[in-house]
XYZ file of C-alpha atoms in Angstrom:
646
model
C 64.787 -128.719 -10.924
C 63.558 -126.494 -13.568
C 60.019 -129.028 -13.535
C 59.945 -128.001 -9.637
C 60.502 -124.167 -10.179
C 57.783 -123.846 -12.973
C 55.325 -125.952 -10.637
C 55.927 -123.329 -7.881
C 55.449 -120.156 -10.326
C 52.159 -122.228 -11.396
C 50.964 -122.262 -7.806
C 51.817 -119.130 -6.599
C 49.866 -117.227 -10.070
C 47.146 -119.548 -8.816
C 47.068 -118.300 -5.154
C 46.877 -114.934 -6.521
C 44.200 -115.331 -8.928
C 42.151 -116.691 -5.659
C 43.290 -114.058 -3.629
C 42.042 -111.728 -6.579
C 38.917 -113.184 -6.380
C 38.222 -113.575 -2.832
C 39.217 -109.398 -2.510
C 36.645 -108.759 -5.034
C 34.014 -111.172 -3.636
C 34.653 -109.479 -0.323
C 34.898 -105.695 -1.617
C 31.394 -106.274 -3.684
C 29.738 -107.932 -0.334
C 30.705 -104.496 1.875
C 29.807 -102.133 -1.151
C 25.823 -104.014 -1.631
C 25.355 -103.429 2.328
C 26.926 -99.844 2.486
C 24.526 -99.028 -0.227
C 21.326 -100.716 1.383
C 22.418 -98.689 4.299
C 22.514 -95.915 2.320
C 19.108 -95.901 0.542
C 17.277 -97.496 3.927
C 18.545 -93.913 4.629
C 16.643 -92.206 2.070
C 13.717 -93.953 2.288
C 13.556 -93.184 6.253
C 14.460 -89.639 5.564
C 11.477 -89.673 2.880
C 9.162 -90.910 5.371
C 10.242 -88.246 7.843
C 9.363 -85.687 5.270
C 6.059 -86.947 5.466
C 5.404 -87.103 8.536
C 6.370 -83.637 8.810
C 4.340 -82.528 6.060
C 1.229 -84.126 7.956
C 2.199 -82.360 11.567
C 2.700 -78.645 9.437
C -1.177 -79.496 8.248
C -2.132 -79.523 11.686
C -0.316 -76.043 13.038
C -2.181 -74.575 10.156
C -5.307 -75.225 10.685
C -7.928 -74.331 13.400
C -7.695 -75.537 17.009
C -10.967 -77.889 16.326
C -8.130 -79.225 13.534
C -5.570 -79.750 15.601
C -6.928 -82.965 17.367
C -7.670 -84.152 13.795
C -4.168 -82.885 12.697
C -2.606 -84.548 15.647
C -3.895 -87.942 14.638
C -2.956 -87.951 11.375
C 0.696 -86.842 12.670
C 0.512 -89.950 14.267
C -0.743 -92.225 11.947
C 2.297 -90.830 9.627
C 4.991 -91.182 12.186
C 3.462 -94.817 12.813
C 3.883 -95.546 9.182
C 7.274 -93.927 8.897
C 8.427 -96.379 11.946
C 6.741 -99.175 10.540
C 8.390 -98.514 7.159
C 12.008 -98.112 9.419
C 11.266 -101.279 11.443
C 10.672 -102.917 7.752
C 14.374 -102.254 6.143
C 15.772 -103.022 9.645
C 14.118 -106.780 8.835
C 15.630 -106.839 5.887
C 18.014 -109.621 5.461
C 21.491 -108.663 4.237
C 21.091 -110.964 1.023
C 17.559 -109.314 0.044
C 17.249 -109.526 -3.548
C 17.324 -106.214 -5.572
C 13.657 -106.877 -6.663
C 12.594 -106.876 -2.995
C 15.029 -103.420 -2.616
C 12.650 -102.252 -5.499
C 9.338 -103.132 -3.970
C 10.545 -101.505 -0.534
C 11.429 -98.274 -2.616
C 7.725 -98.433 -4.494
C 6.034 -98.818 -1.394
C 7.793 -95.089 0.248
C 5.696 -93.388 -2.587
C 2.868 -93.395 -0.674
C 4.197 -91.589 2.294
C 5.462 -88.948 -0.070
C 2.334 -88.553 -1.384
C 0.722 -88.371 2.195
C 3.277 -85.261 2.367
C 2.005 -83.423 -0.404
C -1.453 -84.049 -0.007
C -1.030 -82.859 3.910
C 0.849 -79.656 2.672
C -2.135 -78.733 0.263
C -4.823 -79.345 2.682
C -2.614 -76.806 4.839
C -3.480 -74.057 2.498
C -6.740 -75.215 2.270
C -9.217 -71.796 3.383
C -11.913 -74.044 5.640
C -11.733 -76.595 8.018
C -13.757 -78.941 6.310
C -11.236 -78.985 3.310
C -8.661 -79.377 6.013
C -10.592 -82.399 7.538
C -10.361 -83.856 4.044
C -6.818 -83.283 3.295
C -6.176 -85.064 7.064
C -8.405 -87.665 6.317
C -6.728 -88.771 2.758
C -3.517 -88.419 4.542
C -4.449 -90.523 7.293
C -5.949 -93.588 5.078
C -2.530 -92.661 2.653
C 0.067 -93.620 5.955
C -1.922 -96.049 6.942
C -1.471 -98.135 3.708
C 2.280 -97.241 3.875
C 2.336 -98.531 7.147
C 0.286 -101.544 6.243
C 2.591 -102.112 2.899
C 5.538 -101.799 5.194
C 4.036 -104.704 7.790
C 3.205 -106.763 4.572
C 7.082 -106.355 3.155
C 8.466 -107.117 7.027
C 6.196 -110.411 6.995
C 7.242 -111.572 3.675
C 10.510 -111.437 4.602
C 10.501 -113.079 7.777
C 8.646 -115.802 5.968
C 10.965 -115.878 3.171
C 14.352 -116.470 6.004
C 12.001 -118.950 7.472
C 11.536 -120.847 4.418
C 15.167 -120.648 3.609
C 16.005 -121.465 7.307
C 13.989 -124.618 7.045
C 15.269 -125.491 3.567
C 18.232 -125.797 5.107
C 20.394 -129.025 6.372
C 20.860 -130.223 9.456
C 24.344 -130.583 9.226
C 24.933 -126.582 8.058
C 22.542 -125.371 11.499
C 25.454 -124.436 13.435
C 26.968 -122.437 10.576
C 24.090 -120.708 9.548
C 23.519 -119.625 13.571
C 27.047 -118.522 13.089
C 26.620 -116.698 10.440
C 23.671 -114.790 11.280
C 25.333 -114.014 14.404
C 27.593 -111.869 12.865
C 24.762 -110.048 10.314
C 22.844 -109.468 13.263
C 25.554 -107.324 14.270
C 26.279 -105.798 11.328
C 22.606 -104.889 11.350
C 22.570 -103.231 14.621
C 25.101 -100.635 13.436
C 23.354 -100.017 10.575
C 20.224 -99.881 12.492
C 22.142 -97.109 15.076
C 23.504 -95.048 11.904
C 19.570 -94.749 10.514
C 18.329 -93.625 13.949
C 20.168 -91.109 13.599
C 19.667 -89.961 10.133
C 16.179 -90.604 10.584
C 16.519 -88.020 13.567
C 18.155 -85.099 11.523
C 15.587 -86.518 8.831
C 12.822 -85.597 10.442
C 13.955 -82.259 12.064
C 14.406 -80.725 8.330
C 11.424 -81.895 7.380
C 9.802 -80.344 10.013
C 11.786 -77.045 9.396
C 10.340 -77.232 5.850
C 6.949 -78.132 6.527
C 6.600 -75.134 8.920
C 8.100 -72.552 6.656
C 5.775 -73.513 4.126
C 3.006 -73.700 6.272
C 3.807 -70.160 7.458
C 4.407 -69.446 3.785
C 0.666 -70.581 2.864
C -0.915 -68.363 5.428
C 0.511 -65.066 4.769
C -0.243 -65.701 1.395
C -4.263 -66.496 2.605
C -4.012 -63.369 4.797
C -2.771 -61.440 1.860
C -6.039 -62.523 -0.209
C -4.565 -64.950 -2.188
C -6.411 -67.782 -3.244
C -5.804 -71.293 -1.416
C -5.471 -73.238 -4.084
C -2.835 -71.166 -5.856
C -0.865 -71.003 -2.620
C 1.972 -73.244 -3.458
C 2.770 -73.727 -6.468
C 5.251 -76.630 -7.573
C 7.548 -75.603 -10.064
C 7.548 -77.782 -13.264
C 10.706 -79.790 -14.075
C 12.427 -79.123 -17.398
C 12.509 -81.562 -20.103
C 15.485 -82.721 -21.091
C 16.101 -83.312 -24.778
C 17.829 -86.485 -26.304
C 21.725 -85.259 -26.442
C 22.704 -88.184 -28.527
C 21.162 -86.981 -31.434
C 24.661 -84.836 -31.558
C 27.195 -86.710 -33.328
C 30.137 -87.692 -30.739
C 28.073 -87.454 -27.797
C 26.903 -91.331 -26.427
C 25.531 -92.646 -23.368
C 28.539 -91.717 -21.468
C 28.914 -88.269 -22.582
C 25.223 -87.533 -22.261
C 25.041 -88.493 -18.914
C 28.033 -86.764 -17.799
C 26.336 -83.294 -19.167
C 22.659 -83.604 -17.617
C 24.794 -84.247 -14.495
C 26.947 -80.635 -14.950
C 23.469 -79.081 -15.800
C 23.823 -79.135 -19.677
C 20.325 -80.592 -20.483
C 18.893 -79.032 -23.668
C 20.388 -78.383 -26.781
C 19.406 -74.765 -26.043
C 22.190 -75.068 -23.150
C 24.270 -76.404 -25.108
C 24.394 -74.370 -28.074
C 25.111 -71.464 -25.832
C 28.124 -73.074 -24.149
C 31.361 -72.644 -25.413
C 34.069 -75.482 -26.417
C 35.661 -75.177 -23.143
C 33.033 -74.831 -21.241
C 31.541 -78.424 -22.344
C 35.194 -79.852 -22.115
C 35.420 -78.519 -18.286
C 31.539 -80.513 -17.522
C 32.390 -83.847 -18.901
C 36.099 -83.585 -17.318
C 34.372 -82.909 -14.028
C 32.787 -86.928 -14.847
C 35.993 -87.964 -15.250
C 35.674 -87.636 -19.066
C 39.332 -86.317 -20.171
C 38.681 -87.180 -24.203
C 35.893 -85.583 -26.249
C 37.765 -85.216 -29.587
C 34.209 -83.799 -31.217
C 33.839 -81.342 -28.403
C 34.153 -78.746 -30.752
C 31.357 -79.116 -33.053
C 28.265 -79.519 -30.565
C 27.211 -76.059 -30.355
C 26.787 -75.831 -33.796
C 25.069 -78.863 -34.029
C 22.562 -78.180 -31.086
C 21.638 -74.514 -32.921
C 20.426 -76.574 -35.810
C 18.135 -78.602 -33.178
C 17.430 -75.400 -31.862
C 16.105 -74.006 -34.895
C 14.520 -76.765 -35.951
C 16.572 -77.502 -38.652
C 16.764 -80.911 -39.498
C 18.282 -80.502 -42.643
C 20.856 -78.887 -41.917
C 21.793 -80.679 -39.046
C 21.883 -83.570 -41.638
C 24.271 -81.632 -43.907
C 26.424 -80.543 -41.085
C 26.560 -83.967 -39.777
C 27.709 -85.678 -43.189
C 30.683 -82.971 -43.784
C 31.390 -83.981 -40.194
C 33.777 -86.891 -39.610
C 33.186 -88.850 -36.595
C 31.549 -85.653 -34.955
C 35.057 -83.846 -35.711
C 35.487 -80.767 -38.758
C 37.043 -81.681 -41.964
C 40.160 -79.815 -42.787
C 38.125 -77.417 -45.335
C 35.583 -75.482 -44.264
C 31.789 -76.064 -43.800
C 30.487 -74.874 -47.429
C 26.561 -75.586 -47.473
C 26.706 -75.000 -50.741
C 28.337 -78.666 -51.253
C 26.737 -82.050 -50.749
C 29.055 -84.242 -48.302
C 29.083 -87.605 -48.578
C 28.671 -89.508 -44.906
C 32.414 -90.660 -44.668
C 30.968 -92.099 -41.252
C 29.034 -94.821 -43.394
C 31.681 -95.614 -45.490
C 33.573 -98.804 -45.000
C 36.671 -99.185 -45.648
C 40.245 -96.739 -45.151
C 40.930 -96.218 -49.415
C 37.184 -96.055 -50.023
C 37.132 -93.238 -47.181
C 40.069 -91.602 -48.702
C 38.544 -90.800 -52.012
C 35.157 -89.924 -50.658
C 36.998 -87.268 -48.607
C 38.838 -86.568 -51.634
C 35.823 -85.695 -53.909
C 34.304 -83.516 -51.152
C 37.207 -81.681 -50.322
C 37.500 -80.739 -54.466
C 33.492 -80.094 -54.372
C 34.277 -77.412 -51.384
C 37.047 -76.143 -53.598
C 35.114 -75.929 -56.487
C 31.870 -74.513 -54.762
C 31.592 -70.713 -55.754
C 31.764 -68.543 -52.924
C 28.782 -66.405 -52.248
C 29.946 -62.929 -52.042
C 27.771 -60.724 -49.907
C 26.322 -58.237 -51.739
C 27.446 -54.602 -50.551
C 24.710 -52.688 -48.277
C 23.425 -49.998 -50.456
C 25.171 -46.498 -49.433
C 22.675 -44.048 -47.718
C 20.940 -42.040 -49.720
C 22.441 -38.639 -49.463
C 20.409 -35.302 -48.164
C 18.864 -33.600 -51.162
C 20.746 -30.670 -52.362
C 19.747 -26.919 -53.522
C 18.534 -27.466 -56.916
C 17.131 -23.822 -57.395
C 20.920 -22.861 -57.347
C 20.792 -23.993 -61.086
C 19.445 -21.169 -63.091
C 16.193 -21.803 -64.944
C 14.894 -24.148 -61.852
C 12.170 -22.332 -59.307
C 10.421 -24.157 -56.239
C 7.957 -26.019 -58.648
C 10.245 -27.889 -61.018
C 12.637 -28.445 -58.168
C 9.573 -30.421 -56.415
C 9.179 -32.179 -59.757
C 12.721 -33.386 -59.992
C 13.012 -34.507 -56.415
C 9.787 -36.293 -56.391
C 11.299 -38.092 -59.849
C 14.506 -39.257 -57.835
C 16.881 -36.286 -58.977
C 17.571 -35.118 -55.671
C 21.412 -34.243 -56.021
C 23.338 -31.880 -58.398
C 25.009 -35.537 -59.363
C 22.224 -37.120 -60.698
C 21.009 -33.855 -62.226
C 24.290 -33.912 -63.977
C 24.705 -37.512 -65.025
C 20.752 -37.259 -66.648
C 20.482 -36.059 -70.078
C 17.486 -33.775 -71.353
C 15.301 -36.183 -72.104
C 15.209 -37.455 -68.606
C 14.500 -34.364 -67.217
C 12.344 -33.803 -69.146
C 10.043 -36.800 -68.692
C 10.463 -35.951 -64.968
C 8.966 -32.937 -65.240
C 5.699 -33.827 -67.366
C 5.410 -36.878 -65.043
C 4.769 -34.051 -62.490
C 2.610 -32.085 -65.120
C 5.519 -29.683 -66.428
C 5.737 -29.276 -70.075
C 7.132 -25.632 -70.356
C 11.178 -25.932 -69.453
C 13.060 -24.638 -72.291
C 16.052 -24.202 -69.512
C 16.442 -27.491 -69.309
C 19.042 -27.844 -72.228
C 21.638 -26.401 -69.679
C 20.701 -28.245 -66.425
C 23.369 -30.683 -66.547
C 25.715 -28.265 -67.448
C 25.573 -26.327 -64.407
C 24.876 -29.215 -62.362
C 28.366 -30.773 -63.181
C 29.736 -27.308 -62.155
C 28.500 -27.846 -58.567
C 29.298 -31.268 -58.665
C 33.019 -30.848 -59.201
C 32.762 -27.276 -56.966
C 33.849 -25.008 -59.361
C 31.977 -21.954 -58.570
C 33.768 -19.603 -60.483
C 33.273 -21.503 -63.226
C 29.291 -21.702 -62.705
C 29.350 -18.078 -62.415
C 30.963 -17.517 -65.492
C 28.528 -20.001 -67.243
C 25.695 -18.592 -65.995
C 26.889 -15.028 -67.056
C 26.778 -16.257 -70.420
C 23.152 -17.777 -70.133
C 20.200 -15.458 -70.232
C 17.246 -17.039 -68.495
C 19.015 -20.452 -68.154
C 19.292 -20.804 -71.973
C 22.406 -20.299 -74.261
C 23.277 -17.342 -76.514
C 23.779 -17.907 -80.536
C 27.234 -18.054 -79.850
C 28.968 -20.443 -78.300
C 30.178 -20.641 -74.715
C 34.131 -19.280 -74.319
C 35.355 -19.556 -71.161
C 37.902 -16.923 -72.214
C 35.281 -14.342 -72.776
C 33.865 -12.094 -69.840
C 30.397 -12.507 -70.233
C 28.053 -9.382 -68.774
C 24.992 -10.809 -67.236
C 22.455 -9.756 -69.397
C 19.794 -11.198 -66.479
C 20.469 -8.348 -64.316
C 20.173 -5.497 -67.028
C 17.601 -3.486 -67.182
C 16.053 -2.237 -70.543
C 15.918 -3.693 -73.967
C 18.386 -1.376 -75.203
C 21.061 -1.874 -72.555
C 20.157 -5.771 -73.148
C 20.675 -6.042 -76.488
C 24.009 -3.599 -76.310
C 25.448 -5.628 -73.880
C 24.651 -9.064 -76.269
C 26.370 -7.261 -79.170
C 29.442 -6.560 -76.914
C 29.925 -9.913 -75.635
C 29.157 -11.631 -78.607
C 31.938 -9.597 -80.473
C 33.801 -10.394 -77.896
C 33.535 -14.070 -78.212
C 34.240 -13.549 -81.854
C 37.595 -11.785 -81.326
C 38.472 -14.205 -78.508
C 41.338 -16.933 -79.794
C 39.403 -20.618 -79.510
C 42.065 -22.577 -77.570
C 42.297 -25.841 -78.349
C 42.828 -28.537 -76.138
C 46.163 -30.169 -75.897
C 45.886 -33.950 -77.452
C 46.722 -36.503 -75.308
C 50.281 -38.139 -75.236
C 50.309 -41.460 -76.547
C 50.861 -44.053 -74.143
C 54.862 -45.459 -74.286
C 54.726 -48.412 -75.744
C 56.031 -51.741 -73.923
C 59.883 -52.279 -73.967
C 60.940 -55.058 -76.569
C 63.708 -57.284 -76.847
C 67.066 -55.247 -77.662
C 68.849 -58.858 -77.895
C 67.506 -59.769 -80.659
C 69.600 -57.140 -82.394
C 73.077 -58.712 -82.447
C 75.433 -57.341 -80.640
C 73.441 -56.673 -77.866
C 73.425 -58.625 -74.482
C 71.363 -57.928 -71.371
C 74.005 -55.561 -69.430
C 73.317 -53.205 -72.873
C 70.064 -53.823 -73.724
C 68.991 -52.259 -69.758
C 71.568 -49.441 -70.541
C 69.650 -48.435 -73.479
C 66.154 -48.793 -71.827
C 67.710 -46.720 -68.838
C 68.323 -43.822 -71.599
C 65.186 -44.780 -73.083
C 66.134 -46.534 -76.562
C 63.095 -48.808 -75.466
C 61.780 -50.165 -78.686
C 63.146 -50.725 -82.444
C 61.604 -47.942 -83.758
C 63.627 -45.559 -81.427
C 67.092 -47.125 -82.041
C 66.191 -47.302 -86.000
C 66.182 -43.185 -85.429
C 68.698 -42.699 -83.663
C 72.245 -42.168 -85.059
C 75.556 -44.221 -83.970
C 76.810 -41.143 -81.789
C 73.215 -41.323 -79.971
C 73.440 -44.890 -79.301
C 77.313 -44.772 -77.820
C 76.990 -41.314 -75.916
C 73.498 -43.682 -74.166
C 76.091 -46.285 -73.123
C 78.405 -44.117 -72.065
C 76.483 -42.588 -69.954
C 75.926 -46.237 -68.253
C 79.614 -46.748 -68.038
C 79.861 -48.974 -71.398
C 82.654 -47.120 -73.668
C 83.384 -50.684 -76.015
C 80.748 -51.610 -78.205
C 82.389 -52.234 -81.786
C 78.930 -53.816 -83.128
C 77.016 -49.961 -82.741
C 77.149 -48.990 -86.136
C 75.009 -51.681 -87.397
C 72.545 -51.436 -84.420
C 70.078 -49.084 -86.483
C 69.821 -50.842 -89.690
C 68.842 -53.792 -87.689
C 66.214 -52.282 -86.047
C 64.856 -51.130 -88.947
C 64.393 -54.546 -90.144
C 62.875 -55.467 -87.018
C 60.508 -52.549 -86.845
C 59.594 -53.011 -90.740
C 58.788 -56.794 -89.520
C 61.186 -57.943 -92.237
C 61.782 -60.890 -90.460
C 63.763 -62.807 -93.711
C 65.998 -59.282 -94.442
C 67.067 -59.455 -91.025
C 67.954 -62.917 -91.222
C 69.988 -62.161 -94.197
C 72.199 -58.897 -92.776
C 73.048 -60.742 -89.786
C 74.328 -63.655 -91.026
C 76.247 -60.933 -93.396
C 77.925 -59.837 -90.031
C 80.886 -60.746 -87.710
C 80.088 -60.524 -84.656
C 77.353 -57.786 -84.998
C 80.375 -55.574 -87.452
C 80.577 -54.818 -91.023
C 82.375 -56.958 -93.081
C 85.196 -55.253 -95.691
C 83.004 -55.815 -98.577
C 79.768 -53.795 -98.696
C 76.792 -55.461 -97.729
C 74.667 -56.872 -101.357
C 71.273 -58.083 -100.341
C 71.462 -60.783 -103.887
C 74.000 -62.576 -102.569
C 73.585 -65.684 -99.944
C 76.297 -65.030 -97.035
C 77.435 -67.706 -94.946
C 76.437 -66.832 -91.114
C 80.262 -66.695 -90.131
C 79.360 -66.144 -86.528
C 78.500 -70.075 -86.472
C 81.558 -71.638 -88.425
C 84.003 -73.241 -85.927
C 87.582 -73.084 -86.850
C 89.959 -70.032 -87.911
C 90.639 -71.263 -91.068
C 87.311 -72.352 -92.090
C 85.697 -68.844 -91.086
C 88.502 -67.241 -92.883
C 87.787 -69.757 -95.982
C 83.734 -69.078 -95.698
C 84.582 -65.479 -95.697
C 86.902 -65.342 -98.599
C 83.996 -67.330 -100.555
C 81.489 -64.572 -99.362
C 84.180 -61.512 -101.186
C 84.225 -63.699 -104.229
C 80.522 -63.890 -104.261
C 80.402 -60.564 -103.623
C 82.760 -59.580 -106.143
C 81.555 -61.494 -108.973
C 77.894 -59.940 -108.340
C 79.323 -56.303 -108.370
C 81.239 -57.287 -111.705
C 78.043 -58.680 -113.098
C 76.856 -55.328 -112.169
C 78.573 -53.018 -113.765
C 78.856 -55.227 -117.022
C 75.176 -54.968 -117.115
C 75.748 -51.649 -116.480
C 77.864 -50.731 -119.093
C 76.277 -52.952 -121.808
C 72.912 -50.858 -121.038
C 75.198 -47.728 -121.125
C 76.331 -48.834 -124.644
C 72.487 -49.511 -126.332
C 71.458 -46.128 -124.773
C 74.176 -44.212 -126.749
C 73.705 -46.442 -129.878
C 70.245 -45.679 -130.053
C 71.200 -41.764 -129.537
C 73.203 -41.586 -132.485
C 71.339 -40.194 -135.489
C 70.626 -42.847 -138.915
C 71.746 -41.264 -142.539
C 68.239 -40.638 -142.967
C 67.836 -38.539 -140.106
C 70.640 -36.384 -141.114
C 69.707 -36.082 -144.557
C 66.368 -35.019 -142.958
């Protein structure tokens, strides 16, 4: 049973697979004739044209033309029929070389066209007669052509007819029976394009005929009448990375034939022509502009660049740098090998400096009124601007020497004002003009008195006196003045406050204190070192801290900290508890145990009674030295016999 069943799935897959094959077989058979039928079309249609392009010749031209005209007419028509009666011979089987031949062999009549449409606009009738003549002898080799094509096929079904058994006859009669038929209604359907063919054709041909003479009555010249406008050349769009045969194709047919086109699209705008060719992917879409602009410009180097940081047409994840030479991932073979290559140029782009654009240069602003500074007339102020000092700013940023050098480049060597140029200059600059007023009281001629400048004194303006006498008392006046004035000097600068340190380090301080004293601004060591217990606890109180038993050691530590004595401060903490005093005063020559890290009651209590004793026996040692030097001193103060005999 189950041998049976598979034998029966085994012939019906079978039967399909012929089925399959017959429907294609029979589908590819209708397609070949609809599309003979199709370009039979075209060809009749292009013969029409010409015909019509040969009867136009003969409205415009003369009526000793028009007999001429007329028989060229005819002789075109006759070829276009002969070339119609030729595809209606055409077997349905014809070969696609013989479709070919039939399709070379319509250039003619197009060619009979244009020729007839340029002898139209031709400004004699013996350039007409040509024209019609060339047009005539053109057709008639058309027509001829078209007679030869219709003969060789007839001979070629005889040939095959003959070749033929005697036992297939009646098929074959069968058979071409039915193409017969078939051919009729194709031969019906080209009548009647052929028809509608001709009529626009004609329609043309007249409106350019009617064209060509208004242009001749206008004066133009005949030969210049109609001129054919030259196709564009389309460039080679596969020289874009992503873009192949397919691609290409499907954006010379949306109109997108140059990479000048191109660059000027936009990404959607070349995803929307290819989808209209049924083109839905186009992952590289996004990088043709850029890469037709470099065939645009001419750039072929940087096409190649842009090209090798591109990955199968697509953008890296970085940026285009040009600054970095990609590697051409695209030639690489193999997924790790790719990996690293990527790698190493995405770290090159990384590394790559970017080129900052250098600022535009600010305007260069309107010169200003440089005769407001006293001791500067028309001339010098020509001098200085011609030398680039065209603002009180750069008048007041140059020193003396500067000026100076301006002002002999211009031929100046007498300016003995020019000591307080920059001076006043800085006055306008920072628009102070009581202040230049006051300066300038002080000058005489643009040059300073013996005595200094005092911006306290009230200077008279000796400039506008008149008289030496009333000069000179007026000098005298201010300058005892100036004398008697107080010199104020300026206030020194506060030193900057130093950068907080680290409280904690001072023990008995944790971080909840240590911001309560930088809050009340015990910031560094020094500051605590100075300040007194009370100081310290009235700062924490004030931060809501009223327990702080370890306080009254807080300054002596800083003091060790701010002295840098790094080993002293070692030494007095481990003499504390806990950041306290212990009972026994602290004695720098003796070597405390740090109790703070002794685990155990009794063994703190036992390090700290051996501290005391240390302690002890060191102050005993003490004061026995002490009093042993106390003893030699008053030894050596008592008087000898000799003395007191003496």
């Amino acid at each position: 049973m189950g041998w049976f069943i598979a034998q029966s799935l085994a012939f019906i897959i079978i039967a399909a697979l012929i089925g399959l094959a017959i429907g294609i077989w029979i589908g590819w058979v209708v397609w070949g004739r609809r599309a003979r039928g199709k370009h039979t079309a075209e060809k009749a249609e292009a013969a029409a044209r010409s015909a019509g392009a040969s009867s136009a010749a003969t409205e415009a031209s003369g009526d000793e033309a028009s007999a001429d005209g007329g028989t060229g007419a005819a002789k075109a028509d006759a070829a276009g029929t002969a070339e119609a009666e030729s595809v209606e011979a055409e077997p349905a089987e014809a070969e696609p070389a013989e479709a070919e031949k039939a399709d070379a062999e319509a250039v003619p009549a197009l060619a009979a066209a244009t020729a007839g449409t340029a002898a139209a606009t031709s400004a004699t009738a013996g350039e007409n007669d040509g024209a019609k003549a060339d047009a005539e002898s053109i057709a008639g080799a058309g027509a001829d052509k078209a007679d030869e094509a219709t003969d060789g096929n007839s001979g070629a079904g005889a040939d095959a007819t003959d070749g033929a058994g005697d036992t297939e006859a009646a098929d074959a009669k069968q058979d071409a029976t039915k193409e017969q038929g078939a051919e009729d209604e194709v031969t019906s359907a080209e009548s009647d394009v052929v028809a509608e063919a001709e009529a626009v054709a004609r329609e043309a041909a007249e409106a350019a005929a009617a064209q060509a003479a208004a242009r001749l009555e206008a004066g133009g010249d005949a030969e210049t009448a109609v001129v054919p406008e030259a196709a564009e050349a389309a460039d080679d769009l596969q020289r874009l990375e992503g873009v192949g045969p397919k691609i290409a194709a499907a954006l010379k047919a949306a109109g997108y034939t140059t990479y000048a086109k191109i660059a000027g699209a936009t990404e959607a705008e070349l995803r929307e022509a290819v989808a209209g060719q049924g083109i839905k992917f186009a992952p590289a879409a996004a990088s043709w502009a850029d890469q037709a602009q470099y065939l645009v410009d001419n750039d072929a180097k940087g096409l190649e660049e842009y090209q090798d940081y591109l990955v199968g047409g697509q953008e890296r994840r970085a940026k285009f740098n040009e600054n970095v030479d990609y590697t051409d991932v695209d030639e690489i073979e193999g997924a790790a090998a790719k990996a690293a290559a990527l790698a190493e140029d995405e770290a090159a782009a990384a590394a790559a400096a970017v080129v900052v654009p250098e600022p535009e240069p600010t305007p260069e602003p309107e010169p200003q009124d440089l005769q407001r500074i006293e001791g500067i007339g028309p001339k010098i102020e020509a001098a200085l601007q011609a030398a680039g000092y065209t603002t009180y700013a750069k008048v007041a940023a140059a020193s003396e020497d500067d000026l100076r050098a301006a002002l002999t480049a211009s031929g100046i060597t007498f300016a003995p004002a020019a000591t307080t140029w920059a001076d006043q200059a800085q006055y306008l600059v920072d628009g102070d003009e009581d202040g230049l007023k006051e300066y300038q009281d002080y000058l005489i001629g643009g040059q300073e008195r013996r005595a200094k400048f005092n911006e306290n004194v009230d200077y008279t303006d000796v400039d506008e006196i008149e008289g030496a006498a009333a000069k000179a008392a007026a000098l005298a006046q201010d300058e005892a003045e100036a004398a008697a004035a107080p010199v104020v000097e300026p206030e020194p600068e506060p030193a900057p406050e130093p950068e907080p340190q680290d409280l904690q380090r001072i023990e008995g301080i944790g971080p909840k204190i240590e911001s309560t004293l930088h809050a009340a601004g015990f910031t560094t060591y020094a500051k605590i070192a100075a300040a007194s217990e009370d100081e310290l606890r009235a700062a924490l109180a004030t931060g809501g801290i009223t327990f702080a038993p370890a306080a009254a050691s807080w300054a002596d530590q800083a003091q060790y900290l701010a002295d840098g004595d790094e080993t002293g401060l070692q030494e007095f903490q481990d003499y504390l508890i806990g950041g306290q005093d212990r009972a026994a005063k602290f004695r720098k020559d003796v070597d405390y145990t740090d109790v703070d890290e002794v685990e155990g009651t009794a063994a703190k209590a036992e390090a700290i009674a051996e501290d005391e004793a240390k302690a002890e026996a060191a102050e005993a040692d003490e004061s026995s030295e002490a009093e042993s030097a106390g003893a030699e001193k008053s030894e050596d103060d008592e008087p000898t016999q000799s003395e007191v005999k003496a």
